[in-house]
CSV table of C-alpha atoms and ligand atoms in Angstrom, one decimal:
chain,number,residue,atom,x,y,z
I,1,MET,CA,144.7,30.1,34.4
I,2,SER,CA,148.4,30.9,33.7
I,3,SER,CA,150.8,28.9,31.5
I,4,GLN,CA,151.2,26.6,34.5
I,5,ARG,CA,149.4,23.8,32.7
I,6,THR,CA,149.4,22.2,29.3
I,7,ALA,CA,146.4,21.5,27.2
I,8,VAL,CA,146.8,18.5,24.9
I,9,ILE,CA,144.7,18.9,21.8
I,10,THR,CA,144.2,16.4,19.1
I,11,GLY,CA,143.1,17.2,15.5
I,12,ALA,CA,144.5,20.7,16.0
I,13,SER,CA,146.4,21.4,12.8
I,14,SER,CA,143.9,21.8,9.9
I,15,GLU,CA,144.0,25.4,8.9
I,16,ASN,CA,140.4,26.3,9.3
I,17,GLY,CA,139.5,23.7,11.9
I,18,ILE,CA,138.0,23.8,15.4
I,19,GLY,CA,141.2,22.2,16.8
I,20,ILE,CA,143.5,25.1,15.7
I,21,ALA,CA,141.0,27.7,16.9
I,22,THR,CA,140.9,25.9,20.3
I,23,ALA,CA,144.7,25.7,20.6
I,24,ARG,CA,144.9,29.4,19.9
I,25,ARG,CA,142.2,30.2,22.4
I,26,PHE,CA,143.9,28.1,25.1
I,27,ALA,CA,147.1,30.0,24.4
I,28,ARG,CA,145.3,33.3,24.6
I,29,ASP,CA,144.0,32.3,28.0
I,30,GLY,CA,147.6,31.6,29.1
I,31,TRP,CA,147.8,27.8,28.7
I,32,ALA,CA,150.7,26.0,27.1
I,33,VAL,CA,149.6,23.6,24.3
I,34,ALA,CA,150.5,20.3,22.8
I,35,VAL,CA,149.2,20.0,19.3
I,36,LEU,CA,148.7,16.4,18.1
I,37,ASP,CA,147.6,15.6,14.6
I,38,LEU,CA,147.9,13.1,11.8
I,39,ALA,CA,149.6,15.9,9.9
I,40,GLY,CA,152.7,15.9,12.2
I,41,ASP,CA,154.7,18.5,10.2
I,42,ARG,CA,151.8,20.8,10.3
I,43,ALA,CA,151.3,20.2,14.0
I,44,GLU,CA,154.9,21.4,14.6
I,45,VAL,CA,154.3,24.5,12.4
I,46,VAL,CA,151.1,25.3,14.3
I,47,ALA,CA,152.9,24.9,17.7
I,48,LYS,CA,155.7,27.3,16.6
I,49,SER,CA,153.2,29.9,15.4
I,50,ILE,CA,151.3,29.7,18.7
I,51,THR,CA,154.5,30.3,20.7
I,52,SER,CA,155.4,33.3,18.5
I,53,GLU,CA,151.9,34.8,18.5
I,54,HIS,CA,151.0,34.2,22.2
I,55,GLY,CA,154.4,33.7,24.0
I,56,VAL,CA,153.4,30.4,25.6
I,57,PRO,CA,155.2,27.0,25.4
I,58,ALA,CA,153.8,24.9,22.6
I,59,PHE,CA,154.8,21.5,21.2
I,60,GLY,CA,153.6,19.8,18.0
I,61,HIS,CA,153.8,16.0,17.3
I,62,ALA,CA,152.3,13.5,14.9
I,63,VAL,CA,149.7,11.1,16.0
I,64,ASP,CA,147.2,8.7,14.5
I,65,VAL,CA,144.6,8.7,17.4
I,66,ALA,CA,143.3,5.4,16.2
I,67,ASP,CA,146.7,3.7,16.6
I,68,GLU,CA,147.6,2.7,20.1
I,69,THR,CA,151.4,2.6,19.4
I,70,ALA,CA,151.3,6.1,17.8
I,71,VAL,CA,149.2,7.5,20.7
I,72,ASP,CA,151.6,6.1,23.3
I,73,ALA,CA,154.6,7.5,21.3
I,74,ALA,CA,152.9,10.9,21.2
I,75,ARG,CA,152.2,10.7,25.0
I,76,ASP,CA,155.8,9.8,25.6
I,77,ALA,CA,157.0,12.8,23.5
I,78,VAL,CA,154.7,15.2,25.3
I,79,THR,CA,155.6,13.9,28.8
I,80,ALA,CA,159.3,14.1,27.9
I,81,GLU,CA,158.8,17.8,27.2
I,82,VAL,CA,157.1,18.1,30.7
I,83,THR,CA,159.9,16.2,32.4
I,84,ALA,CA,162.5,18.4,30.6
I,85,GLY,CA,160.7,21.5,31.9
I,86,ARG,CA,159.8,22.8,28.4
I,87,LEU,CA,156.1,22.3,29.0
I,88,PRO,CA,154.2,22.7,32.3
I,89,GLU,CA,152.2,19.7,33.8
I,90,ILE,CA,149.3,18.4,31.7
I,91,GLY,CA,146.0,19.9,32.8
I,92,ALA,CA,143.6,19.2,29.9
I,93,VAL,CA,143.1,16.7,27.2
I,94,VAL,CA,140.8,17.8,24.3
I,95,ASN,CA,139.8,15.1,21.9
I,96,ILE,CA,139.0,16.9,18.7
I,97,ALA,CA,140.4,14.7,15.9
I,98,GLY,CA,137.6,13.3,13.9
I,99,ILE,CA,136.4,12.3,10.4
I,100,THR,CA,132.9,12.3,9.0
I,101,SER,CA,131.0,9.9,6.8
I,102,PRO,CA,128.6,11.7,4.4
I,103,VAL,CA,127.6,8.4,2.8
I,104,ASP,CA,124.1,6.8,2.6
I,105,PHE,CA,123.8,3.7,4.8
I,106,LEU,CA,123.6,1.1,2.1
I,107,ASP,CA,126.6,2.6,0.4
I,108,THR,CA,128.7,2.4,3.5
I,109,THR,CA,131.4,-0.4,3.8
I,110,LEU,CA,132.7,-2.1,6.9
I,111,ASP,CA,136.0,-0.4,6.3
I,112,LEU,CA,134.3,3.0,6.4
I,113,TRP,CA,132.3,2.1,9.5
I,114,ARG,CA,135.5,0.9,11.2
I,115,ARG,CA,137.6,3.9,10.3
I,116,VAL,CA,134.9,6.4,11.4
I,117,MET,CA,134.5,4.5,14.7
I,118,ASP,CA,138.3,4.1,15.1
I,119,VAL,CA,139.2,7.8,14.7
I,120,ASN,CA,136.2,9.3,16.5
I,121,ALA,CA,135.4,6.9,19.3
I,122,THR,CA,138.5,4.6,19.8
I,123,GLY,CA,140.8,7.6,19.3
I,124,THR,CA,139.0,9.4,22.1
I,125,TYR,CA,139.4,6.3,24.3
I,126,LEU,CA,143.1,5.8,23.5
I,127,VAL,CA,144.2,9.4,23.9
I,128,THR,CA,142.2,9.8,27.1
I,129,LYS,CA,143.7,6.6,28.6
I,130,ALA,CA,147.2,7.6,27.6
I,131,PHE,CA,147.2,11.0,29.3
I,132,LEU,CA,144.7,10.5,32.2
I,133,PRO,CA,147.1,9.0,34.8
I,134,ARG,CA,149.2,12.2,35.1
I,135,MET,CA,146.0,14.3,35.7
I,136,VAL,CA,144.7,11.8,38.3
I,137,ASP,CA,148.1,11.9,40.0
I,138,SER,CA,148.1,15.7,40.1
I,139,GLY,CA,144.6,15.8,41.4
I,140,TRP,CA,143.3,18.2,38.7
I,141,GLY,CA,142.3,17.8,35.2
I,142,ARG,CA,139.9,18.5,32.4
I,143,ILE,CA,138.8,16.2,29.6
I,144,VAL,CA,136.6,17.5,26.8
I,145,ASN,CA,135.4,15.2,24.0
I,146,MET,CA,134.1,16.3,20.6
I,147,SER,CA,130.7,14.9,19.9
I,148,SER,CA,128.2,16.4,17.5
I,149,VAL,CA,124.6,17.4,17.2
I,150,SER,CA,124.5,14.4,14.8
I,151,ALA,CA,124.7,12.1,17.8
I,152,GLN,CA,121.6,13.7,19.3
I,153,ARG,CA,119.3,14.0,16.3
I,154,GLY,CA,120.6,11.3,14.0
I,155,GLY,CA,122.8,13.1,11.5
I,156,GLY,CA,120.9,15.8,9.5
I,157,VAL,CA,124.0,18.0,9.0
I,158,PHE,CA,126.6,16.2,6.9
I,159,GLY,CA,127.7,13.0,8.7
I,160,LYS,CA,125.4,10.1,8.5
I,161,VAL,CA,125.0,6.7,10.2
I,162,PRO,CA,128.7,5.7,11.1
I,163,TYR,CA,129.5,9.3,12.2
I,164,SER,CA,126.3,9.7,14.3
I,165,ALA,CA,127.0,6.3,15.9
I,166,ALA,CA,130.6,7.2,16.7
I,167,LYS,CA,129.7,10.6,18.1
I,168,ALA,CA,127.0,9.0,20.2
I,169,ALA,CA,129.5,6.5,21.6
I,170,ILE,CA,131.6,9.5,22.7
I,171,LEU,CA,128.6,10.8,24.8
I,172,GLY,CA,128.3,7.5,26.6
I,173,PHE,CA,132.0,7.4,27.1
I,174,THR,CA,132.0,10.9,28.5
I,175,LYS,CA,129.2,10.3,31.0
I,176,ALA,CA,130.5,6.9,32.3
I,177,LEU,CA,134.1,8.3,32.7
I,178,ALA,CA,132.8,11.4,34.4
I,179,ARG,CA,131.0,9.2,36.9
I,180,GLU,CA,134.1,7.0,37.5
I,181,LEU,CA,136.5,9.9,37.9
I,182,GLY,CA,134.2,12.0,40.1
I,183,PRO,CA,136.4,12.0,43.2
I,184,THR,CA,139.7,12.4,41.4
I,185,GLY,CA,139.5,16.1,40.5
I,186,VAL,CA,139.4,15.3,36.8
I,187,THR,CA,136.1,16.4,35.0
I,188,VAL,CA,134.9,14.9,31.8
I,189,ASN,CA,132.6,16.8,29.5
I,190,ALA,CA,131.5,16.7,25.8
I,191,VAL,CA,130.6,19.4,23.3
I,192,THR,CA,128.0,18.9,20.6
I,193,PRO,CA,128.4,21.5,17.9
I,194,GLY,CA,125.9,21.9,15.1
I,195,ALA,CA,127.3,23.0,11.7
I,196,VAL,CA,130.6,24.9,12.1
I,197,ASP,CA,132.5,26.8,9.4
I,198,THR,CA,135.4,24.4,8.7
I,199,ASP,CA,136.7,22.3,5.8
I,200,ILE,CA,135.1,19.1,7.1
I,201,ARG,CA,132.0,19.7,4.9
I,202,VAL,CA,134.3,20.4,1.9
I,203,GLY,CA,132.2,18.1,-0.4
I,204,SER,CA,128.9,19.6,0.5
I,205,THR,CA,126.9,21.5,-2.3
I,206,ALA,CA,125.8,25.1,-2.1
I,207,GLU,CA,122.2,23.8,-1.8
I,208,GLN,CA,123.2,21.7,1.2
I,209,GLU,CA,124.9,24.6,2.8
I,210,ALA,CA,121.9,26.9,2.3
I,211,GLN,CA,119.6,24.2,3.7
I,212,ILE,CA,121.9,23.8,6.8
I,213,ALA,CA,122.0,27.5,7.5
I,214,GLY,CA,118.3,27.9,6.9
I,215,SER,CA,117.5,25.2,9.5
I,216,ILE,CA,119.4,27.0,12.3
I,217,PRO,CA,117.3,29.3,14.5
I,218,VAL,CA,120.2,31.9,14.7
I,219,GLY,CA,120.3,31.8,10.9
I,220,ARG,CA,124.0,30.9,10.5
I,221,THR,CA,126.6,28.2,11.1
I,222,ALA,CA,129.0,28.6,14.1
I,223,THR,CA,132.5,30.0,13.9
I,224,THR,CA,135.4,27.8,15.1
I,225,GLU,CA,136.1,30.5,17.8
I,226,GLU,CA,132.6,30.0,19.2
I,227,VAL,CA,133.2,26.3,19.7
I,228,ALA,CA,136.7,26.9,21.0
I,229,ALA,CA,135.2,29.2,23.7
I,230,ALA,CA,132.9,26.5,24.9
I,231,ILE,CA,135.7,24.0,25.1
I,232,THR,CA,138.1,26.3,27.0
I,233,PHE,CA,135.3,27.2,29.4
I,234,LEU,CA,134.9,23.5,30.2
I,235,CYS,CA,138.7,23.4,30.9
I,236,SER,CA,138.7,26.5,33.1
I,237,ALA,CA,138.7,26.7,36.9
I,238,ASP,CA,135.2,28.1,36.6
I,239,SER,CA,133.8,24.8,35.3
I,240,SER,CA,134.8,22.9,38.4
I,241,TYR,CA,131.3,21.6,39.2
I,242,LEU,CA,130.5,20.5,35.7
I,243,THR,CA,131.2,16.9,34.8
I,244,GLY,CA,129.4,14.5,32.5
I,245,VAL,CA,127.8,17.5,30.8
I,246,THR,CA,126.9,17.7,27.1
I,247,LEU,CA,127.3,21.3,26.1
I,248,ASP,CA,125.3,22.2,23.0
I,249,VAL,CA,126.9,24.7,20.7
I,250,ASN,CA,124.3,24.6,17.9
I,251,GLY,CA,122.6,28.0,17.5
I,252,GLY,CA,119.3,26.5,18.6
I,253,SER,CA,119.3,23.8,15.9
I,254,HIS,CA,118.6,21.1,18.5
I,255,LEU,CA,116.5,22.1,21.5
I,256,HIS,CA,115.8,19.5,24.2
M,14,LIG,N1,132.7,21.3,11.3
M,14,LIG,C1,131.5,20.9,11.8
M,14,LIG,O1,130.4,21.3,11.4
M,14,LIG,C2,131.5,20.0,13.1
M,14,LIG,C3,130.3,19.8,13.8
M,14,LIG,C4,130.3,19.0,14.9
M,14,LIG,C5,131.4,18.3,15.3
M,14,LIG,N2,132.6,18.5,14.5
M,14,LIG,C6,133.7,17.7,15.0
M,14,LIG,O2,134.8,18.6,15.3
M,14,LIG,C7,136.0,18.0,15.1
M,14,LIG,C8,136.9,18.8,14.2
M,14,LIG,O3,136.3,19.0,13.0
M,14,LIG,P1,136.6,20.1,12.0
M,14,LIG,O4,135.4,20.6,11.4
M,14,LIG,O5,137.5,21.1,12.6
M,14,LIG,O6,137.4,19.3,10.9
M,14,LIG,P2,138.8,19.3,10.2
M,14,LIG,O7,138.8,18.2,9.2
M,14,LIG,O8,139.2,20.7,9.8
M,14,LIG,O9,139.7,18.8,11.4
M,14,LIG,C9,139.9,17.5,11.8
M,14,LIG,C10,141.4,17.4,12.3
M,14,LIG,O10,141.5,16.0,12.7
M,14,LIG,C11,142.7,15.5,12.2
M,14,LIG,N3,142.6,14.1,12.1
M,14,LIG,C12,141.8,13.3,11.3
M,14,LIG,N4,142.1,12.0,11.5
M,14,LIG,C13,143.0,12.0,12.5
M,14,LIG,C14,143.7,10.9,13.1
M,14,LIG,N5,143.4,9.6,12.8
M,14,LIG,N6,144.6,11.1,14.1
M,14,LIG,C15,144.9,12.4,14.4
M,14,LIG,N7,144.3,13.5,13.8
M,14,LIG,C16,143.4,13.2,12.9
M,14,LIG,C17,142.9,16.2,10.8
M,14,LIG,O11,144.2,16.1,10.3
M,14,LIG,C18,142.4,17.6,11.1
M,14,LIG,O12,143.4,18.4,11.6
M,14,LIG,C19,135.7,16.6,14.5
M,14,LIG,O13,135.7,15.6,15.5
M,14,LIG,C20,134.3,16.8,13.9
M,14,LIG,O14,133.6,15.6,13.8
M,14,LIG,C21,132.6,19.3,13.4
């Protein structure tokens, strides 16, 4: 893959996150990137650093993936860059933006439930819907959605009921959309990481972290680069016959 296509990546600006590692890996593989994040200033900084480090076109813009108006505005901003020739055509959409809910069920509130569902599940729906028509028109595209091992085994890492439910919704979304888009040249897949070394578990205790690492057959949590490699593989030309797949990146912590 050369820089002839742009990967649109949400949730790609937190310093130690999976999104930024994925944006960097796309750039290393020759893709242009559009970095979308709630932290819009930071998204612009990340985009600039990607261009200077990897020499590919990059664009950063604010988005709240749970807000349709904000998603459409971000889509319009990215497509304006494509129309102006500053970014190549959109070839991939990677829905990484997400929030967790490390709260026991009876302590959850409807507001928490809605926010976790909105950012993780509705955000995936809105961003995919906004960018999909261009990929269908061009006859080639890749969508990768960020689920979690929590969807498959009912939490057990850090996110609990709302998070597991939202990430499970993403798996159903992925499979149904893959089926519907089958003939279009656009594939739709999901990744289900186990515990990854990012700031999302910032509130977890040393005891929880030791318990998490001890429960993983390979004996450690994943690096963000290991998750990024799985995502960019699913966006590569080599993955052309994979659609509707759930790709586990969990060090053996959930074996089917
Ligand atoms: N870290 C893990 O152990 C792990 C495991 C499995 C899945 N995941 C998933 O991977 C994704 C990335 O997580 P991470 O660990 O890198 O966390 P992170 O908190 O470092 O990154 C999340 C990113 O999403 C952005 N974001 C949050 N709400 C947003 C919104 N409404 N609109 C746009 N952007 C928003 C944040 O600003 C941040 O840049 C999440 O979907 C998470 O659920 C993480």
